Short mmCIF file of C-alpha atoms and ligand atoms in Angstrom, two decimals:
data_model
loop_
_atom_site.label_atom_id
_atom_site.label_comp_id
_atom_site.label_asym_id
_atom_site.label_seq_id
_atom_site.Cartn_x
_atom_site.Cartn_y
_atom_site.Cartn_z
CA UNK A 19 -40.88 6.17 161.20
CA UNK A 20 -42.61 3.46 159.20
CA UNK A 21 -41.41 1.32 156.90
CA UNK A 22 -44.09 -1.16 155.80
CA UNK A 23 -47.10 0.72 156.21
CA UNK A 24 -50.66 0.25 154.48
CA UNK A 25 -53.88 2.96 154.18
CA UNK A 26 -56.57 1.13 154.71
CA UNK A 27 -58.82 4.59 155.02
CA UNK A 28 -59.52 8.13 155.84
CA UNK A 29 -61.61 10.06 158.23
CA UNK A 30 -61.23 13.67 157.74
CA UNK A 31 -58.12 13.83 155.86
CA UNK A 32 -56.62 11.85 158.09
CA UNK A 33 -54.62 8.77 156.54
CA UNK A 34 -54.97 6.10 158.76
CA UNK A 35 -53.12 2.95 158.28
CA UNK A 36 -51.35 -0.07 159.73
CA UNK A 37 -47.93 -1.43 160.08
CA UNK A 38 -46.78 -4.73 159.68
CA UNK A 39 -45.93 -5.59 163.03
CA UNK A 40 -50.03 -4.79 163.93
CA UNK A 41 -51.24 -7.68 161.51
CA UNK A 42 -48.57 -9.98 163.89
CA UNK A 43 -50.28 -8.26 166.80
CA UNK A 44 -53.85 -8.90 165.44
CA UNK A 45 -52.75 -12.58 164.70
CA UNK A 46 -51.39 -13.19 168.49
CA UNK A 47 -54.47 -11.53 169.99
CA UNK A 48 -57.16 -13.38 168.13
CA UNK A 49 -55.61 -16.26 169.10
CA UNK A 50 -54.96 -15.70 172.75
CA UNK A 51 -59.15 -14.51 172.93
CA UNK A 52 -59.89 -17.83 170.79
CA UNK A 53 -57.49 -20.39 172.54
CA UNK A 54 -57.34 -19.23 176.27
CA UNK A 55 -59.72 -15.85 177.60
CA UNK A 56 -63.03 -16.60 175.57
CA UNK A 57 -63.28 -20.57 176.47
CA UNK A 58 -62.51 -20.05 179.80
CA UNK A 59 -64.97 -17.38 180.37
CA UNK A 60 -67.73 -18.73 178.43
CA UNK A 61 -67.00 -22.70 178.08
CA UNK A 62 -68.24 -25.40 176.25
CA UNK A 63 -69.25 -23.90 172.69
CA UNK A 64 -67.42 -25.08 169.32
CA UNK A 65 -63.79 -23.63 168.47
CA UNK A 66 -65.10 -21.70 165.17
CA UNK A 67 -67.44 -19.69 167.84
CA UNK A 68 -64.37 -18.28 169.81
CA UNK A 69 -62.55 -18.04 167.32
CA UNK A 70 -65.23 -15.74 165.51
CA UNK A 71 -65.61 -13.86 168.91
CA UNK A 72 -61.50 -13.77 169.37
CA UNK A 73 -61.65 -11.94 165.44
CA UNK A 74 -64.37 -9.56 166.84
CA UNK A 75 -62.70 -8.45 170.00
CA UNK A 76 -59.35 -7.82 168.45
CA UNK A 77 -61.43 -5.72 165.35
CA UNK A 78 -62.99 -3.52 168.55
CA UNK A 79 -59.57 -2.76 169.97
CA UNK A 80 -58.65 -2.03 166.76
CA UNK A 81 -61.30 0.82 166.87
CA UNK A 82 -60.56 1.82 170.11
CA UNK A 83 -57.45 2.46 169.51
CA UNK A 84 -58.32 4.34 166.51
CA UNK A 85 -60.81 6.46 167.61
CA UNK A 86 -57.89 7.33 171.16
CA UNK A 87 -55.72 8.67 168.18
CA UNK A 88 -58.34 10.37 166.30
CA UNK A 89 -59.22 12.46 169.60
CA UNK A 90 -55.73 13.51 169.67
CA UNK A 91 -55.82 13.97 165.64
CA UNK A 92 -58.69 16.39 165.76
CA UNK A 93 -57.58 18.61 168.51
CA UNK A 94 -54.08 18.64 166.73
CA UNK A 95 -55.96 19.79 163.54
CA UNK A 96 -58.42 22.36 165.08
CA UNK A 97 -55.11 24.22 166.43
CA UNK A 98 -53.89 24.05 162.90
CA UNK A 99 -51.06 21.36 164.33
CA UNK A 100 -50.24 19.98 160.57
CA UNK A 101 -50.92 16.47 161.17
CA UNK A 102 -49.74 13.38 159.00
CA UNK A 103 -51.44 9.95 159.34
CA UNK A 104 -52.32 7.99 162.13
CA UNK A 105 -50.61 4.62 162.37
CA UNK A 106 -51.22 1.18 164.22
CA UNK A 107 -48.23 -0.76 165.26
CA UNK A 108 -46.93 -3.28 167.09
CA UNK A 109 -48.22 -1.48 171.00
CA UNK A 110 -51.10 0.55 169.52
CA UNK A 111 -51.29 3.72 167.64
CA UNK A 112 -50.02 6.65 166.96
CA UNK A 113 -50.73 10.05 165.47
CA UNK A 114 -47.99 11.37 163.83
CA UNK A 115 -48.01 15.39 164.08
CA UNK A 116 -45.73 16.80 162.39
CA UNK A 117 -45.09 19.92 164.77
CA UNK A 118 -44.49 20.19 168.47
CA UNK A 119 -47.04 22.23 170.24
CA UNK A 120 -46.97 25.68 169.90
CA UNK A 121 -47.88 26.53 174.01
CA UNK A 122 -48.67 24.74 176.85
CA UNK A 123 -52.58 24.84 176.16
CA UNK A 124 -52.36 22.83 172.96
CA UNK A 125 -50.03 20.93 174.29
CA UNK A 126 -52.13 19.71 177.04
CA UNK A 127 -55.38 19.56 175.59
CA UNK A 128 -54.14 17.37 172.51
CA UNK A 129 -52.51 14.77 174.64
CA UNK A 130 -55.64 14.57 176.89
CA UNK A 131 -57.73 14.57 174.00
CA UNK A 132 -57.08 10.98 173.44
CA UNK A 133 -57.53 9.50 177.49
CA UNK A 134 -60.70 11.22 177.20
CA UNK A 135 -61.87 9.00 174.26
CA UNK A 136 -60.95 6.09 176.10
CA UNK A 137 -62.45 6.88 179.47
CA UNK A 138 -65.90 7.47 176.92
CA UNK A 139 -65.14 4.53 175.82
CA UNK A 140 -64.80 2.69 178.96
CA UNK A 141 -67.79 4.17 180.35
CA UNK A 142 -69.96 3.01 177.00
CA UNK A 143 -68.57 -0.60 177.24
CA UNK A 144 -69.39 -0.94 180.61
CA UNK A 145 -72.89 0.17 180.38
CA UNK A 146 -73.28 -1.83 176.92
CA UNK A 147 -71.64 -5.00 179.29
CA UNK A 148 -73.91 -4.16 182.27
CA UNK A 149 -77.76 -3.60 180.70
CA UNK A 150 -76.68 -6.65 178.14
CA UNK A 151 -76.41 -9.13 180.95
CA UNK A 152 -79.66 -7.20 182.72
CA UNK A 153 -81.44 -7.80 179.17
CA UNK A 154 -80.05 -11.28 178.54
CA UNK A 155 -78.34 -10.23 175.43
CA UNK A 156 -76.26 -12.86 173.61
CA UNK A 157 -73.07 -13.55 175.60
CA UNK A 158 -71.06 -13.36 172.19
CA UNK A 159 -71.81 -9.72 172.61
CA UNK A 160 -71.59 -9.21 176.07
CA UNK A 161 -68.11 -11.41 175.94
CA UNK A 162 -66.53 -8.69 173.73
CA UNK A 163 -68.10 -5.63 175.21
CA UNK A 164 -66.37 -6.47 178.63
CA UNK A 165 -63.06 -7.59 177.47
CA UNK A 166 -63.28 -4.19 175.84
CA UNK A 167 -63.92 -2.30 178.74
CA UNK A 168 -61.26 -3.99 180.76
CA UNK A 169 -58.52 -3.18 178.20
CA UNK A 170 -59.40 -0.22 177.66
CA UNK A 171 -59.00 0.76 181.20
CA UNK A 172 -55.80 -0.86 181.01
CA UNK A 173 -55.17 1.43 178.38
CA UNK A 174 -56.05 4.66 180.28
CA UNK A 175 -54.11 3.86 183.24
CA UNK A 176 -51.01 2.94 181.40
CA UNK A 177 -51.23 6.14 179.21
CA UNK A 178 -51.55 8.17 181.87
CA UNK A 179 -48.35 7.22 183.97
CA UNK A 180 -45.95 10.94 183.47
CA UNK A 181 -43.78 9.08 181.22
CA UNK A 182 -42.70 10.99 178.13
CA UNK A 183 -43.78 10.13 175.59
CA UNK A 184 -46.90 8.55 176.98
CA UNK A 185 -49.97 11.09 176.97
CA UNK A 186 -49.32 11.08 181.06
CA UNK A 187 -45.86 12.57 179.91
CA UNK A 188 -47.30 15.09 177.66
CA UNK A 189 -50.02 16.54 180.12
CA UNK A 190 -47.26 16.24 182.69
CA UNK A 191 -44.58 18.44 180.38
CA UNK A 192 -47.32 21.08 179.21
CA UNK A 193 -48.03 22.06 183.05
CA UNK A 194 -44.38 21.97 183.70
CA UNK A 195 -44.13 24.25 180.92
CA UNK A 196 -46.70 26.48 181.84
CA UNK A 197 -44.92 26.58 185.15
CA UNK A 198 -41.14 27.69 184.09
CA UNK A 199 -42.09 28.31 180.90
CA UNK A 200 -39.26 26.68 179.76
CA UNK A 201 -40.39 24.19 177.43
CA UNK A 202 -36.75 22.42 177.32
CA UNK A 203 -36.59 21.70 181.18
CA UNK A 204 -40.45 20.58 181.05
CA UNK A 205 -38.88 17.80 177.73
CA UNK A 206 -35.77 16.96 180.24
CA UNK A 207 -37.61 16.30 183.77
CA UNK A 208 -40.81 14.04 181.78
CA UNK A 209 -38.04 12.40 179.49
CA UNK A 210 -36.48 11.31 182.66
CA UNK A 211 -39.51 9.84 183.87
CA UNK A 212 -39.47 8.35 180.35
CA UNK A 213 -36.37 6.55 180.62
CA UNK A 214 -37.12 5.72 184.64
CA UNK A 215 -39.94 4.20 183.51
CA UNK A 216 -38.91 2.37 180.10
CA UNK A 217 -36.17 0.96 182.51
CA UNK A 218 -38.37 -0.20 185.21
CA UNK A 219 -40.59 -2.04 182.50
CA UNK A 220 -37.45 -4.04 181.08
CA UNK A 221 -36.60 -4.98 184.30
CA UNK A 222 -40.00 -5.80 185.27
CA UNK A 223 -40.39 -7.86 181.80
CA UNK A 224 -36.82 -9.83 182.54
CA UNK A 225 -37.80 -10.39 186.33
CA UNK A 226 -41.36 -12.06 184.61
CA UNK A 227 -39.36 -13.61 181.71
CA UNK A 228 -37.38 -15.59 184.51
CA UNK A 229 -40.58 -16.54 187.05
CA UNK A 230 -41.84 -18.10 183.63
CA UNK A 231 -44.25 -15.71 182.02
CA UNK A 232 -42.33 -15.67 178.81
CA UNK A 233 -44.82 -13.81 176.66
CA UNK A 234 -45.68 -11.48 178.99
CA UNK A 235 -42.47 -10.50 180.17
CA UNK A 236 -40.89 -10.08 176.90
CA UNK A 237 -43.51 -7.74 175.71
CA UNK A 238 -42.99 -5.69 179.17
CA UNK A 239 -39.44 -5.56 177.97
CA UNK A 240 -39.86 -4.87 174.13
CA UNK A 241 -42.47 -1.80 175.18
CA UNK A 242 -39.76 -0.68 178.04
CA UNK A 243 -36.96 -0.35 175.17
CA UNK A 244 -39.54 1.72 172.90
CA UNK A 245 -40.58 4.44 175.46
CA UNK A 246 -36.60 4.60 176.35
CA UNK A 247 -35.69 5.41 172.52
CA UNK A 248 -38.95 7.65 172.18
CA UNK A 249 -37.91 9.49 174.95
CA UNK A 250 -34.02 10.00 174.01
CA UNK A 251 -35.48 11.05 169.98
CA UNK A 252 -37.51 13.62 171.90
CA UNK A 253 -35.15 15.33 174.00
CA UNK A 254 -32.87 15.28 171.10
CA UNK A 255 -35.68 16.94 169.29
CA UNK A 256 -35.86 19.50 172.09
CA UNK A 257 -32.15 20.17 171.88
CA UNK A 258 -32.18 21.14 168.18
CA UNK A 259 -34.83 23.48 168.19
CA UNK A 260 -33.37 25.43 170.98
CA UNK A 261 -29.59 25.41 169.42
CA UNK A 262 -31.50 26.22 166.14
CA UNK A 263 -33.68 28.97 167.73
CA UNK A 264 -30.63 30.92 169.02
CA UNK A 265 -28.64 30.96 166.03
CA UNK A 266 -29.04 33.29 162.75
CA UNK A 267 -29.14 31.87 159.38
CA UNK A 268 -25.93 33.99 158.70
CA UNK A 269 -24.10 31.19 160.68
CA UNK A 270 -25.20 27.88 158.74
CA UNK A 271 -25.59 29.12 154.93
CA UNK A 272 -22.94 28.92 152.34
CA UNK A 273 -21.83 32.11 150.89
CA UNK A 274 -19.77 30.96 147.57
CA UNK A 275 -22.52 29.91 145.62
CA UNK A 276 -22.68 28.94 142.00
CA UNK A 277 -24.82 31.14 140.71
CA UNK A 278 -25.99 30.90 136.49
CA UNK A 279 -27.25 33.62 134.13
CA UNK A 280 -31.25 33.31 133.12
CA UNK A 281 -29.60 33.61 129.40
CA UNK A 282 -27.84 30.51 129.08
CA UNK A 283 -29.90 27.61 127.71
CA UNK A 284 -30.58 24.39 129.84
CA UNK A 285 -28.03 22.31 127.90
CA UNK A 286 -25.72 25.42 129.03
CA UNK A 287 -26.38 24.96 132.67
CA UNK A 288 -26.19 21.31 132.57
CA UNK A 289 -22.38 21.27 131.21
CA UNK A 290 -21.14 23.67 132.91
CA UNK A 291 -22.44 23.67 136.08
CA UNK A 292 -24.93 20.26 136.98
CA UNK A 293 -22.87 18.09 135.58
CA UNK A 294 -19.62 18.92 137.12
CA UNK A 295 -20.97 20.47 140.64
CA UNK A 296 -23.81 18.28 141.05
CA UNK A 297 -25.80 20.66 143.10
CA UNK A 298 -29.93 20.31 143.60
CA UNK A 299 -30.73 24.46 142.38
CA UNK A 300 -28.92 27.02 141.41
CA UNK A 301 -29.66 30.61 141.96
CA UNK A 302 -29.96 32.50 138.66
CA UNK A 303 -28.34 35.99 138.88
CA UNK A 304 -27.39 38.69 136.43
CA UNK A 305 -25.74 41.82 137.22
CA UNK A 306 -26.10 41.43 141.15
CA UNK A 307 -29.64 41.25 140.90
CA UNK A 308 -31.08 37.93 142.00
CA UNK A 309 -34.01 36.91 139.82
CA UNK A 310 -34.99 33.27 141.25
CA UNK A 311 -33.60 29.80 140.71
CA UNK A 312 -33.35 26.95 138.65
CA UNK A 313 -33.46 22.85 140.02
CA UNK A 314 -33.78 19.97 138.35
CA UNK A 315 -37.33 19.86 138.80
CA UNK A 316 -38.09 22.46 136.49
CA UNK A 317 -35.13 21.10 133.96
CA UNK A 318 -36.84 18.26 133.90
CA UNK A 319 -40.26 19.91 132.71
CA UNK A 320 -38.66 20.72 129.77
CA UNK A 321 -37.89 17.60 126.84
CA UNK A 322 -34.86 16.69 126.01
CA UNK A 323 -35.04 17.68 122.50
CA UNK A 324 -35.09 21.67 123.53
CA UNK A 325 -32.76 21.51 126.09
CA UNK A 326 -30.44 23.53 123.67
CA UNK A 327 -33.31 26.30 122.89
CA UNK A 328 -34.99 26.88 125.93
CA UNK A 329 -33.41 29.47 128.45
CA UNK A 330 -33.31 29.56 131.88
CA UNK A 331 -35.59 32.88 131.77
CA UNK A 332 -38.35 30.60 130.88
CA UNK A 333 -38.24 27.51 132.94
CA UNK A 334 -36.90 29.38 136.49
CA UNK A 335 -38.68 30.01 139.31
CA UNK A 336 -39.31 33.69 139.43
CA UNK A 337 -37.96 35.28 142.89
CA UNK A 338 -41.26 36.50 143.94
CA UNK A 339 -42.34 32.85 144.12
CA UNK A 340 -39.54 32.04 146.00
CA UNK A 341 -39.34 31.21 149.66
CA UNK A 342 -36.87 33.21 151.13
CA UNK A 343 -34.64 33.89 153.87
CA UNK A 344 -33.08 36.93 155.68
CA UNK A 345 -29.65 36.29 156.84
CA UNK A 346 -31.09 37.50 160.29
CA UNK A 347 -33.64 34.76 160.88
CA UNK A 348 -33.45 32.38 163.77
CA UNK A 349 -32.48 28.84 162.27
CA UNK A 350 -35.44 27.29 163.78
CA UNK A 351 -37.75 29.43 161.32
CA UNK A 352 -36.07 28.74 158.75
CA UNK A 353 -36.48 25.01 159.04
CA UNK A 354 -40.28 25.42 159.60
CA UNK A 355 -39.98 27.78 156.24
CA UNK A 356 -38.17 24.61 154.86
CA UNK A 357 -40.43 21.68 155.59
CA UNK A 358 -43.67 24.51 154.51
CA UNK A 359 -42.78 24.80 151.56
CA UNK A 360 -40.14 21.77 150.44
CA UNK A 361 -37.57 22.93 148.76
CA UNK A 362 -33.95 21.51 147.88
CA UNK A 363 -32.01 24.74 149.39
CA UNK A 364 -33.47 28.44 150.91
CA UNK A 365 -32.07 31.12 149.35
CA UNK A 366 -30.64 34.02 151.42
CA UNK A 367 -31.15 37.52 150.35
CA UNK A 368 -31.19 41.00 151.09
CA UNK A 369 -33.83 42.60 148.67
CA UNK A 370 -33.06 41.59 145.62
CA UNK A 371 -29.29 40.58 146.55
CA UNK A 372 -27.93 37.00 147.29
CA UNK A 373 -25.91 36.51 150.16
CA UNK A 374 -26.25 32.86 150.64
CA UNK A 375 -27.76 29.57 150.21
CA UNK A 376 -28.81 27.33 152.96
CA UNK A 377 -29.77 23.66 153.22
CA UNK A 378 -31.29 21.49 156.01
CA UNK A 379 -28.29 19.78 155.35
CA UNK A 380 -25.73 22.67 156.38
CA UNK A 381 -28.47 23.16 159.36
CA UNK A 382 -27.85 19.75 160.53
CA UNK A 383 -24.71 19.60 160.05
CA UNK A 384 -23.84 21.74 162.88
CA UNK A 385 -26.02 20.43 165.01
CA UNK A 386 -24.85 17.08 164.93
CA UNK A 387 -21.26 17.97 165.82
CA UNK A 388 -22.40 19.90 169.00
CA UNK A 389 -24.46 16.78 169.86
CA UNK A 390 -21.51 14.42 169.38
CA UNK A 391 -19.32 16.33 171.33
CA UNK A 392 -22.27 17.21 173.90
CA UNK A 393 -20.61 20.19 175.13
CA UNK A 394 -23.82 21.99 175.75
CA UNK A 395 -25.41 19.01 177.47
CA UNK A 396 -23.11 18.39 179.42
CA UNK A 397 -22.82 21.53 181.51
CA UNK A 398 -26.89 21.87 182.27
ZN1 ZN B 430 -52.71 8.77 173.36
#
């Protein structure tokens, strides 16, 4: 989803990180505390002051925004949701899990995991803001502590509008879910609320752009377009896995498959079948009986000095090592067997006999001509 993404640390083995479009973000904000909100609120002390407290308050919504993803990050991981890296971009964060929610229950409790920071939050700024100004504290402090608390208020009320994919969305499509029980009407009514609301934003952001509030009203507009394409990546998301969940791997897989014999040597395999066919792994099968495969991964273990000694025997992955498919299994598990355990291809068998190969490729393959010609779509 990322392209020019940094680690900066990790909290649990959680990879946290930013992308470049947050350092613009952290630029704009420091200077918009610095230049305008700080010396009007507190006037009369030297430029390096504000812009020292402008640095500060953008580092603490930094962390706030942080710690809103880590609440969802830890409830993902404590229902064994496998989850990636947490990122910071240009409108705030996200955790990036890698699996959608198994029921309603996790669904709902990790998307109000993160509101739930916040409103802490909220609560702990406001207190920190109210007994500082009771104490006398220094107003650099109490300065950041309640611009803090107002946007992060600002953050709990906009996350919690039912707009998929907003955590609003996601609490509203896990009780909608729990409802039908249909977990791809529950996507289709809170993506609609997705787009409704990603279009009233870019017309809201225009509108502003016109009266004069350029900045504002552009960013309106920018976030209105993201939660519109979120939304559409989701429900496309939703689509596949029920297409994929109804059909059988018999459907997708390829039955001619090049197969090679665990007696020829690598240099074998390489010029007559690599080289010329250009596939990622080959099965390796004598007599009918499947004994695992070879890919270029484990050719490549081997130098290239030996590549006419060493045979296939010894550098293949033995079959009961192999992750395997029945030609009877939904599609949708095995995709999940796929991205468990990455490999180039699944292999199909029955026992000990190949039937097929199949590839995420052949998987999507299908997929995307029934989305292109929307026939399914089109008649719900
Ligand atoms: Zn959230």
């Amino acid at each position: 989803m990322f392209s020019k993404r940094f680690n900066f640390m990790t909290i649990a083995g959680i990879k946290i990180g930013i992308d470049l479009s947050w350092l613009f973000i952290a630029i704009l904000l420091s200077w918009t505390l610095a230049a305008g909100h700080f010396p009007f609120a507190y006037p009369g002390h030297s430029i390096g002051l504000y812009w020292f407290m402008g640095v500060l308050g953008m580092l603490g919504l930094f962390a706030c925004i942080v710690l809103h993803e880590l609440g969802h990050a830890f409830v993902a991981k404590h229902f064994k949701l496998p989850i990636s890296q947490i990122t910071l971009f240009l409108f705030g964060g996200v955790a990036e899990i890698k699996k959608e929610p198994t029921s309603p229950k996790v669904e709902f409790l990790v998307a109000i995991a993160g509101p739930i920071v916040t409103l802490a939050l909220t609560f702990l700024l406001f207190f920190t803001t109210y007994f500082g100004t009771q104490f006398g504290w220094s107003f650099i402090l109490i300065g950041i502590t309640s611009y803090l608390t107002t946007i992060n208020l600002l953050i709990l009320f906009f996350n919690l509008v039912p707009a998929f994919p907003l955590d609003g969305g996601r609490i509203l499509r896990s009780l909608l879910w729990k409802w039908k029980g249909d977990l791809a009407w529950a996507t289709k009514i809170t993506t609609n609320f997705g787009l409704g609301f990603g279009f009233f934003l870019i017309f809201f952001g225009i509108f502003s752009f016109i009266g004069g509030n350029l900045i504002g009203g552009m960013w309106l507009a920018i976030i209105g377009l993201f939660i519109q394409k979120a939304a559409t990546a989701s429900r496309t998301q939703v689509y596949i896995n029920k297409e994929l969940e109804n059909e059988k791997v018999l459907k997708f897989m390829t039955r001619e498959v090049e197969t090679v014999s665990s007696e020829s040597t690598i240099l074998e395999v390489l010029q007559q079948h690599v080289y010329k066919s250009h596939h990622h792994l080959y099965p390796v099968v004598d007599q009918n009986q499947l004994l695992g495969y070879v890919s270029l991964a484990e050719i490549k273990t081997v130098p290239q000095d030996q590549w006419n000694q060493i045979k296939i025997a010894s550098v293949m992955i033995p079959l009961n090592k192999c992750v395997v498919a029945s030609p009877e299994m939904s599609a949708l598990n095995a995709l999940s067997l796929m991205e468990e355990a990455p490999t180039p291809a699944l292999l199909v068998t029955d026992g000990s006999r190949l039937i097929g190969l199949l590839t995420s490729r052949d998987l999507f393959r299908v997929i995307s001509l029934k989305l292109e010609l929307g026939d399914d779509r089109k008649k719900e």
